[in-house]
Coordinates of N, CA, C and O in Angstrom, one line a residue:
M975 N 86.8 162.2 -31.8 CA 88.0 161.8 -31.8 C 89.0 161.8 -32.1 O 89.4 162.2 -34.0
K976 N 90.4 162.4 -31.5 CA 91.7 162.7 -32.1 C 92.2 161.4 -32.8 O 92.2 160.2 -32.4
K977 N 93.2 162.0 -33.4 CA 93.7 160.6 -34.3 C 94.2 159.7 -33.6 O 94.5 158.4 -33.6
S978 N 95.3 160.6 -32.7 CA 95.7 159.3 -31.4 C 95.1 158.4 -30.8 O 95.3 157.5 -30.6
E979 N 93.8 158.9 -30.8 CA 93.0 158.1 -29.5 C 92.4 156.7 -30.3 O 91.9 155.5 -30.2
E980 N 91.9 157.0 -32.2 CA 91.5 156.2 -32.5 C 92.8 155.1 -32.6 O 92.3 154.0 -32.7
E981 N 94.0 155.4 -32.9 CA 94.5 154.1 -32.9 C 95.3 153.5 -32.0 O 95.3 152.8 -32.5
L982 N 94.8 154.0 -30.7 CA 95.3 153.6 -29.2 C 94.0 152.7 -29.6 O 94.3 151.7 -28.6
S983 N 93.1 153.1 -29.0 CA 91.8 151.8 -29.6 C 92.3 150.7 -30.5 O 91.5 150.0 -30.0
I984 N 92.3 151.1 -31.7 CA 92.5 149.8 -32.5 C 93.5 149.1 -31.8 O 93.4 148.2 -32.1
K985 N 94.8 149.8 -32.0 CA 96.0 149.0 -31.2 C 95.5 147.9 -29.9 O 95.5 147.2 -29.7
M986 N 94.5 148.4 -29.2 CA 94.0 147.8 -28.2 C 93.0 146.6 -28.4 O 93.0 145.5 -27.5
L987 N 92.1 146.9 -29.2 CA 91.3 145.8 -29.6 C 91.9 144.9 -30.4 O 91.9 143.7 -30.2
N988 N 93.5 145.6 -30.9 CA 94.1 144.2 -31.5 C 94.6 143.2 -31.4 O 94.6 141.8 -30.9
N989 N 95.3 144.0 -29.9 CA 95.8 143.2 -29.0 C 94.3 142.3 -28.1 O 95.2 140.8 -27.5
E990 N 93.5 142.5 -27.3 CA 92.5 141.7 -27.3 C 92.4 141.1 -27.9 O 91.7 139.9 -27.5
F991 N 92.0 140.8 -29.2 CA 91.9 139.7 -30.0 C 92.7 139.0 -30.2 O 92.6 137.1 -29.8
K992 N 94.0 139.9 -30.3 CA 95.7 137.7 -30.1 C 94.9 137.5 -28.6 O 95.4 136.3 -28.8
R993 N 94.9 138.3 -27.8 CA 94.6 137.3 -26.6 C 93.9 136.5 -25.7 O 93.6 135.2 -25.9
V994 N 92.0 137.2 -27.1 CA 91.5 135.7 -26.7 C 91.4 134.4 -27.7 O 91.7 133.6 -27.9
F995 N 92.4 134.6 -28.9 CA 92.1 133.9 -29.4 C 93.4 133.3 -30.4 O 94.2 132.3 -31.2
A996 N 95.0 133.1 -29.3 CA 95.8 132.8 -29.3 C 96.5 131.6 -29.4 O 97.2 131.0 -30.0
Q997 N 95.4 130.8 -28.7 CA 95.2 130.0 -28.6 C 94.4 129.1 -29.1 O 92.8 129.4 -29.3
P998 N 94.1 127.4 -28.9 CA 93.4 126.8 -29.3 C 92.0 127.2 -28.4 O 92.6 126.6 -27.2
L999 N 90.4 126.9 -28.3 CA 90.0 126.4 -27.3 C 88.6 126.4 -27.3 O 88.5 126.3 -28.6
G1000 N 87.9 125.4 -25.8 CA 86.6 125.1 -26.6 C 85.9 126.4 -26.9 O 86.6 127.3 -26.0
I1001 N 84.5 126.1 -26.5 CA 83.7 126.8 -26.9 C 83.2 127.3 -25.3 O 82.8 129.0 -25.8
R1002 N 83.8 126.5 -24.8 CA 83.0 127.6 -23.4 C 84.1 129.2 -22.7 O 84.3 129.5 -22.5
E1003 N 85.9 128.4 -23.7 CA 86.9 129.1 -22.5 C 86.1 130.7 -23.5 O 86.9 130.6 -23.0
T1004 N 85.9 130.2 -25.1 CA 86.5 131.3 -25.7 C 84.8 132.3 -25.4 O 85.2 133.2 -25.4
A1005 N 83.5 131.5 -25.0 CA 82.6 132.6 -25.0 C 82.9 133.1 -23.3 O 82.7 134.6 -22.9
L1006 N 83.9 132.5 -21.9 CA 84.3 133.1 -21.0 C 85.2 134.9 -21.9 O 85.4 135.8 -21.4
R1007 N 86.3 133.7 -22.3 CA 87.0 134.7 -22.8 C 86.5 136.4 -23.8 O 87.0 137.6 -23.6
L1008 N 85.7 135.9 -24.3 CA 84.5 136.8 -24.5 C 83.9 137.5 -24.4 O 84.3 139.2 -24.1
R1009 N 83.7 137.4 -23.8 CA 82.6 138.0 -22.0 C 83.8 139.2 -21.4 O 83.3 139.8 -21.1
E1010 N 84.9 138.4 -20.6 CA 86.4 139.2 -20.5 C 86.7 140.5 -20.9 O 86.5 141.7 -20.6
C1011 N 86.4 140.4 -22.6 CA 86.5 141.8 -23.0 C 85.4 143.0 -23.6 O 85.8 143.8 -23.2
I1012 N 84.4 142.1 -22.8 CA 83.4 143.1 -22.6 C 83.4 143.8 -21.5 O 82.3 144.7 -20.5
D1013 N 83.9 143.2 -20.3 CA 83.0 143.5 -18.8 C 83.0 144.6 -18.5 O 83.2 145.1 -18.3
G1014 N 84.8 144.9 -19.0 CA 85.0 146.4 -19.2 C 84.1 147.3 -19.8 O 84.2 148.9 -19.3
I1015 N 83.7 147.5 -20.8 CA 83.1 147.7 -21.5 C 81.9 147.8 -20.9 O 80.3 148.3 -21.4
D1016 N 80.7 146.9 -20.8 CA 79.2 147.2 -20.9 C 79.2 146.5 -18.9 O 79.2 146.4 -18.4
D1017 N 78.6 148.7 -18.9 CA 77.9 148.9 -17.6 C 77.1 148.0 -16.6 O 76.7 148.2 -16.1
D1018 N 76.4 147.3 -18.0 CA 74.7 146.7 -18.2 C 75.4 145.0 -17.0 O 74.2 144.8 -16.6
F1019 N 76.7 144.9 -17.6 CA 76.7 143.3 -16.7 C 77.4 143.6 -15.4 O 78.4 144.3 -15.4
T1020 N 76.5 142.7 -14.3 CA 77.3 142.8 -13.4 C 77.9 142.1 -12.8 O 77.7 140.7 -13.6
E1021 N 78.5 141.5 -11.6 CA 78.2 140.3 -11.1 C 77.3 138.9 -11.0 O 77.6 138.5 -10.5
V1022 N 76.1 139.6 -10.5 CA 74.9 139.0 -10.3 C 75.1 138.9 -11.7 O 74.9 137.1 -11.8
D1023 N 75.2 139.2 -12.6 CA 75.0 138.3 -14.3 C 75.9 137.7 -14.3 O 75.7 136.7 -15.4
N1024 N 77.3 138.0 -13.9 CA 78.4 136.7 -14.5 C 77.8 135.7 -13.5 O 78.6 134.1 -13.3
F1025 N 77.2 135.6 -12.1 CA 77.2 134.8 -10.9 C 76.4 134.1 -12.1 O 76.1 131.9 -11.9
K1026 N 75.3 134.0 -12.7 CA 73.9 133.7 -12.9 C 74.5 133.2 -14.5 O 74.3 131.7 -14.8
L1027 N 75.4 133.3 -15.0 CA 76.2 132.7 -16.8 C 76.5 131.7 -15.7 O 76.3 130.3 -16.2
S1028 N 77.3 131.6 -14.8 CA 78.0 130.5 -14.0 C 77.0 129.7 -13.5 O 77.8 128.2 -13.6
F1029 N 76.4 129.8 -13.1 CA 74.9 129.3 -11.9 C 74.7 128.2 -13.2 O 74.4 127.0 -13.2
E1030 N 74.2 128.6 -14.3 CA 73.5 128.3 -15.7 C 74.5 127.0 -16.0 O 74.0 126.2 -17.0
A1031 N 75.4 127.5 -16.1 CA 76.9 126.2 -17.0 C 77.4 125.1 -15.6 O 77.7 124.3 -15.8
G1032 N 76.6 125.1 -14.9 CA 76.5 124.0 -13.7 C 77.9 124.1 -12.9 O 78.1 122.6 -12.4
E1033 N 78.4 125.7 -12.6 CA 79.6 125.6 -12.2 C 79.7 125.2 -10.3 O 78.3 125.0 -10.1
V1034 N 80.1 124.8 -9.3 CA 80.4 124.5 -8.4 C 80.5 125.4 -7.4 O 81.4 126.7 -7.5
I1035 N 78.6 126.3 -6.9 CA 79.3 127.1 -6.1 C 79.0 127.0 -4.9 O 78.5 126.1 -4.0
A1036 N 80.2 128.2 -3.7 CA 79.6 127.3 -2.2 C 79.0 128.7 -1.9 O 79.0 129.7 -2.4
L1037 N 78.2 128.4 -0.9 CA 77.4 129.9 0.0 C 78.3 129.7 1.7 O 78.2 128.2 2.1
I1038 N 79.0 130.7 2.0 CA 79.7 130.3 3.0 C 79.1 131.8 3.9 O 79.0 132.6 3.4
T1039 N 79.2 131.4 5.3 CA 78.4 132.3 6.2 C 79.3 132.5 7.5 O 79.8 131.2 7.5
F1040 N 79.2 133.2 8.1 CA 80.0 133.3 9.3 C 78.9 134.0 10.2 O 78.4 134.7 10.0
E1041 N 78.4 132.5 11.7 CA 77.2 133.9 12.3 C 77.8 134.9 13.2 O 78.4 135.2 13.2
A1042 N 76.7 135.6 13.4 CA 77.4 136.9 13.9 C 76.5 136.8 15.4 O 76.0 135.8 15.3
P1043 N 77.9 138.0 15.4 CA 77.7 137.6 17.5 C 76.2 138.0 17.9 O 75.9 139.1 17.3
F1044 N 75.4 137.9 19.5 CA 74.4 138.5 19.8 C 74.7 139.9 21.1 O 74.3 140.6 20.5
D1045 N 76.2 140.1 20.5 CA 76.5 140.7 21.7 C 77.0 142.0 20.4 O 78.1 142.1 19.6
D1046 N 77.0 143.5 20.4 CA 77.2 143.9 20.0 C 78.2 144.6 19.9 O 79.2 145.5 18.5
E1047 N 79.1 144.9 21.2 CA 80.4 144.6 21.2 C 81.1 144.7 20.3 O 82.5 144.7 20.0
K1048 N 81.0 143.1 20.3 CA 81.5 142.2 19.2 C 81.4 142.4 17.7 O 82.3 141.8 16.8
M1049 N 80.2 143.9 17.8 CA 80.4 143.4 15.7 C 81.3 144.1 15.1 O 81.5 143.7 14.7
P1050 N 82.5 145.3 15.9 CA 82.6 145.2 14.7 C 84.3 145.2 14.7 O 84.5 144.8 13.1
E1051 N 84.5 144.1 15.6 CA 85.6 143.4 15.0 C 85.3 142.0 14.3 O 85.7 141.5 13.2
Y1052 N 84.0 142.0 14.5 CA 83.3 140.5 13.2 C 82.8 141.1 12.3 O 83.8 140.5 10.9
K1053 N 82.5 142.4 11.8 CA 82.6 142.9 10.3 C 84.7 143.6 10.0 O 84.2 142.8 8.8
Q1054 N 84.7 143.5 10.8 CA 86.9 143.6 10.2 C 87.0 142.1 10.1 O 87.3 141.8 8.7
K1055 N 86.4 141.4 10.3 CA 86.6 139.8 9.8 C 86.1 139.6 8.3 O 86.7 138.5 7.6
S1056 N 85.0 139.9 8.4 CA 84.4 139.2 7.5 C 85.7 140.4 5.6 O 85.3 139.9 5.1
V1057 N 85.7 142.0 6.5 CA 86.4 142.3 5.3 C 88.0 141.6 4.7 O 88.2 140.9 3.3
I1058 N 88.4 140.9 6.4 CA 89.7 140.3 5.6 C 89.5 138.8 4.9 O 89.6 138.8 3.7
F1059 N 88.1 138.3 5.4 CA 88.0 137.6 4.7 C 87.6 137.3 3.0 O 88.0 137.0 1.6
E1060 N 86.7 138.1 3.0 CA 86.0 139.1 1.6 C 87.9 139.0 0.3 O 88.1 138.5 -0.3
E1061 N 89.2 139.4 1.4 CA 90.3 139.7 0.9 C 91.0 138.8 0.7 O 91.4 138.2 -0.4
K1062 N 90.7 137.9 0.5 CA 90.5 135.8 1.0 C 91.1 135.3 -0.2 O 90.8 134.9 -0.7
I1063 N 89.5 135.8 0.0 CA 88.4 134.9 -1.7 C 89.2 136.3 -2.6 O 89.3 135.5 -4.2
R1064 N 89.2 137.5 -2.8 CA 90.4 137.7 -4.2 C 91.6 137.7 -4.3 O 91.4 137.6 -5.1
D1065 N 92.5 137.1 -3.3 CA 93.0 136.5 -3.2 C 94.2 135.0 -4.2 O 94.2 134.6 -5.2
E1066 N 92.3 134.8 -4.0 CA 92.2 133.4 -4.9 C 91.7 133.0 -5.9 O 91.7 131.9 -7.2
N1067 N 91.4 134.3 -6.6 CA 91.0 134.9 -7.7 C 89.6 134.1 -8.2 O 89.1 133.9 -9.1
L1068 N 88.9 133.9 -7.2 CA 87.5 133.4 -7.0 C 86.0 134.7 -6.8 O 86.8 135.8 -7.1
S1069 N 85.1 134.6 -8.1 CA 84.1 135.1 -8.1 C 82.9 135.5 -6.6 O 83.1 134.0 -5.8
F1070 N 82.7 136.4 -6.2 CA 81.7 136.5 -5.3 C 80.8 137.2 -4.9 O 80.5 138.6 -5.5
L1071 N 79.5 137.1 -4.6 CA 78.8 137.8 -4.5 C 78.6 138.0 -2.5 O 78.4 137.1 -1.8
K1072 N 79.2 139.4 -2.2 CA 78.5 139.5 -0.8 C 77.5 139.3 -0.2 O 76.3 140.0 -1.3
L1073 N 77.3 138.9 1.2 CA 75.4 138.6 1.6 C 75.5 138.8 3.1 O 76.1 139.2 3.5
N1074 N 74.0 140.0 3.5 CA 73.7 140.1 5.0 C 72.6 139.0 5.0 O 71.7 139.2 3.9
I1075 N 72.9 137.8 6.0 CA 71.8 136.8 6.2 C 71.3 136.9 7.6 O 72.3 137.0 7.9
L1076 N 69.6 137.4 6.7 CA 69.0 138.1 8.2 C 68.4 137.2 8.7 O 68.4 135.7 8.9
D1077 N 68.6 137.2 10.2 CA 68.0 136.2 12.1 C 67.5 136.2 12.4 O 66.8 137.9 12.7
S1078 N 65.5 135.7 12.3 CA 64.9 136.0 13.6 C 65.1 136.2 14.3 O 64.8 136.8 15.3
Y1079 N 66.8 135.1 15.2 CA 66.7 135.4 16.6 C 68.2 136.6 16.5 O 68.5 136.7 17.4
N1080 N 68.5 137.1 15.6 CA 70.0 138.2 15.9 C 69.2 139.4 15.1 O 70.0 139.4 14.1
V1081 N 68.5 139.7 15.2 CA 67.4 140.5 14.2 C 68.8 141.8 13.7 O 68.8 142.3 12.6
C1082 N 68.7 142.9 14.6 CA 69.9 143.3 14.9 C 71.3 143.3 14.0 O 71.4 144.8 13.8
N1083 N 71.9 142.3 14.0 CA 72.8 141.8 13.5 C 73.0 140.8 12.8 O 72.9 139.3 13.1
P1084 N 72.8 141.3 11.3 CA 72.7 140.6 9.9 C 73.9 139.7 10.1 O 75.1 139.9 10.4
S1085 N 73.9 138.5 10.0 CA 75.5 137.5 8.9 C 75.9 138.2 8.0 O 75.3 138.2 7.1
S1086 N 77.1 138.1 8.0 CA 78.3 137.8 6.7 C 77.9 136.7 5.8 O 78.0 135.7 6.7
G1087 N 77.3 136.7 4.5 CA 77.5 135.4 3.5 C 78.3 135.9 2.4 O 78.8 137.6 2.0
F1088 N 78.4 135.0 1.5 CA 79.4 134.7 0.6 C 78.9 133.9 -0.5 O 79.6 132.8 -0.2
I1089 N 78.8 134.2 -1.2 CA 78.7 132.9 -2.7 C 79.6 133.0 -3.2 O 80.0 134.2 -4.0
V1090 N 80.5 132.2 -3.6 CA 81.5 131.9 -3.8 C 81.8 130.5 -5.4 O 81.4 130.2 -4.9
W1091 N 82.3 131.3 -6.3 CA 82.6 130.0 -7.3 C 83.7 130.7 -8.4 O 84.4 132.0 -7.7
N1092 N 84.3 129.7 -8.8 CA 85.3 129.8 -9.5 C 84.9 130.3 -10.6 O 85.0 129.2 -11.7
E1093 N 85.1 131.8 -11.2 CA 84.6 132.2 -13.0 C 84.9 130.9 -14.0 O 84.8 130.7 -14.7
Y1094 N 86.0 131.0 -14.0 CA 87.2 130.5 -14.5 C 88.0 128.5 -13.9 O 88.7 128.6 -14.3
A1095 N 86.4 127.6 -14.4 CA 86.1 126.8 -13.4 C 87.9 125.9 -14.1 O 88.1 125.8 -15.4
D1096 N 88.8 125.2 -13.6 CA 89.7 124.2 -14.0 C 88.8 122.8 -14.1 O 88.8 122.9 -15.3
T1097 N 88.6 122.2 -13.0 CA 87.9 121.2 -13.0 C 87.1 120.6 -12.1 O 87.7 119.9 -11.1
N1098 N 86.1 121.3 -12.8 CA 84.8 121.1 -12.1 C 84.9 121.4 -11.1 O 84.3 120.5 -9.7
G1099 N 84.7 122.3 -10.5 CA 85.4 122.8 -8.9 C 86.5 123.0 -7.7 O 86.3 122.9 -6.8
I1100 N 87.1 121.7 -8.2 CA 88.4 121.3 -7.3 C 88.3 122.4 -6.8 O 88.7 122.0 -5.6
K1101 N 89.5 123.9 -7.3 CA 90.4 124.3 -6.8 C 89.0 125.0 -5.4 O 89.6 125.1 -4.4
L1102 N 88.4 125.4 -5.9 CA 87.3 126.0 -5.5 C 87.0 125.3 -4.1 O 86.9 125.8 -2.9
L1103 N 86.5 123.4 -4.3 CA 86.3 122.4 -2.6 C 87.6 122.6 -2.5 O 88.0 122.4 -0.7
Q1104 N 89.1 122.9 -2.7 CA 90.7 122.6 -2.2 C 90.0 124.4 -1.2 O 90.9 123.6 0.2
T1105 N 90.4 125.0 -1.3 CA 90.1 126.3 -1.5 C 89.7 126.4 0.6 O 90.0 127.2 1.3
I1106 N 88.1 125.8 0.0 CA 87.3 125.9 0.7 C 87.8 124.6 2.2 O 87.6 125.5 3.5
Q1107 N 88.0 123.9 2.0 CA 88.8 122.6 3.2 C 90.0 124.0 3.1 O 90.4 123.5 5.1
D1108 N 90.7 124.7 3.1 CA 92.1 125.3 3.6 C 91.1 126.0 5.0 O 91.8 126.0 5.8
W1109 N 89.8 127.1 4.3 CA 89.7 128.0 4.7 C 88.8 126.9 6.3 O 89.1 127.6 7.2
K1110 N 88.1 126.4 5.9 CA 87.6 125.7 7.6 C 88.5 125.6 8.4 O 88.2 125.4 9.6
A1111 N 89.3 124.9 8.0 CA 91.0 124.7 8.7 C 91.0 125.7 9.5 O 91.5 126.1 10.7
K1112 N 90.6 127.5 8.9 CA 91.0 128.5 9.6 C 90.2 129.0 10.4 O 90.5 130.3 11.2
Y1113 N 89.4 129.0 10.6 CA 87.8 129.9 10.6 C 87.0 129.0 11.6 O 86.3 127.8 10.4
E1114 N 87.1 129.1 12.3 CA 86.4 128.3 13.4 C 84.2 128.4 13.1 O 84.5 127.3 13.5
N1115 N 83.6 129.5 13.1 CA 82.3 129.3 13.3 C 82.2 129.6 11.0 O 81.0 130.4 10.8
M1116 N 82.6 129.0 10.4 CA 82.4 129.2 9.1 C 81.3 128.1 9.1 O 81.8 126.7 9.0
D1117 N 80.7 128.0 8.3 CA 79.4 127.5 7.5 C 79.7 126.7 6.0 O 79.0 128.1 6.1
V1118 N 79.2 126.2 5.2 CA 80.0 126.0 3.9 C 78.4 125.5 3.1 O 78.0 124.3 3.9
I1119 N 77.9 125.7 2.3 CA 77.0 124.9 1.7 C 77.3 124.7 0.1 O 77.3 125.4 -0.6
I1120 N 77.5 123.6 -0.5 CA 77.9 123.4 -1.8 C 77.1 122.9 -2.8 O 76.0 122.2 -2.2
F1121 N 76.4 123.7 -3.4 CA 75.6 123.0 -4.6 C 75.8 123.2 -6.0 O 76.9 124.4 -6.3
Q1122 N 75.6 122.4 -7.1 CA 75.3 123.4 -8.3 C 74.1 123.3 -9.4 O 73.1 122.1 -8.6
Y1123 N 73.8 123.8 -9.7 CA 72.8 123.9 -10.3 C 71.5 122.2 -11.4 O 73.0 122.2 -12.2
E1124 N 71.0 122.4 -11.1 CA 71.2 121.3 -12.0 C 69.4 120.8 -13.1 O 68.5 121.7 -12.5
E1125 N 69.5 120.8 -14.2 CA 68.6 121.3 -15.3 C 66.8 119.9 -15.0 O 67.4 118.8 -14.7

């Protein structure tokens, strides 16, 4: 490793340390910030792992589905709407897992679904719930199930 690369990486680590510990945080927030630091480093940490941690922490989570059309000609438009909705989730800075939901009545056309949660929970899922209410007003065929892990 070249000296300039060493200095750059140490500087980056110092900046990250300052960002994480610059303000007093609770244990949960500190754990989230530390996980942020390693997210880009650890290739084994996936969005599924992220979901598992948030789920076990008791975050409010939503399963959002859009029923697929039976008509094959409408599938390209349906898939495009799914991509647009995915962008809406990203715009709200929410975490999500994309799902294909198989239906025994519509085997050839799986429905689109998303497990959505707010990794950086503010007030017990209120932001997520408000966002879902806004989406429900805009999307006619949207089904939502909201749940929370209980030990």
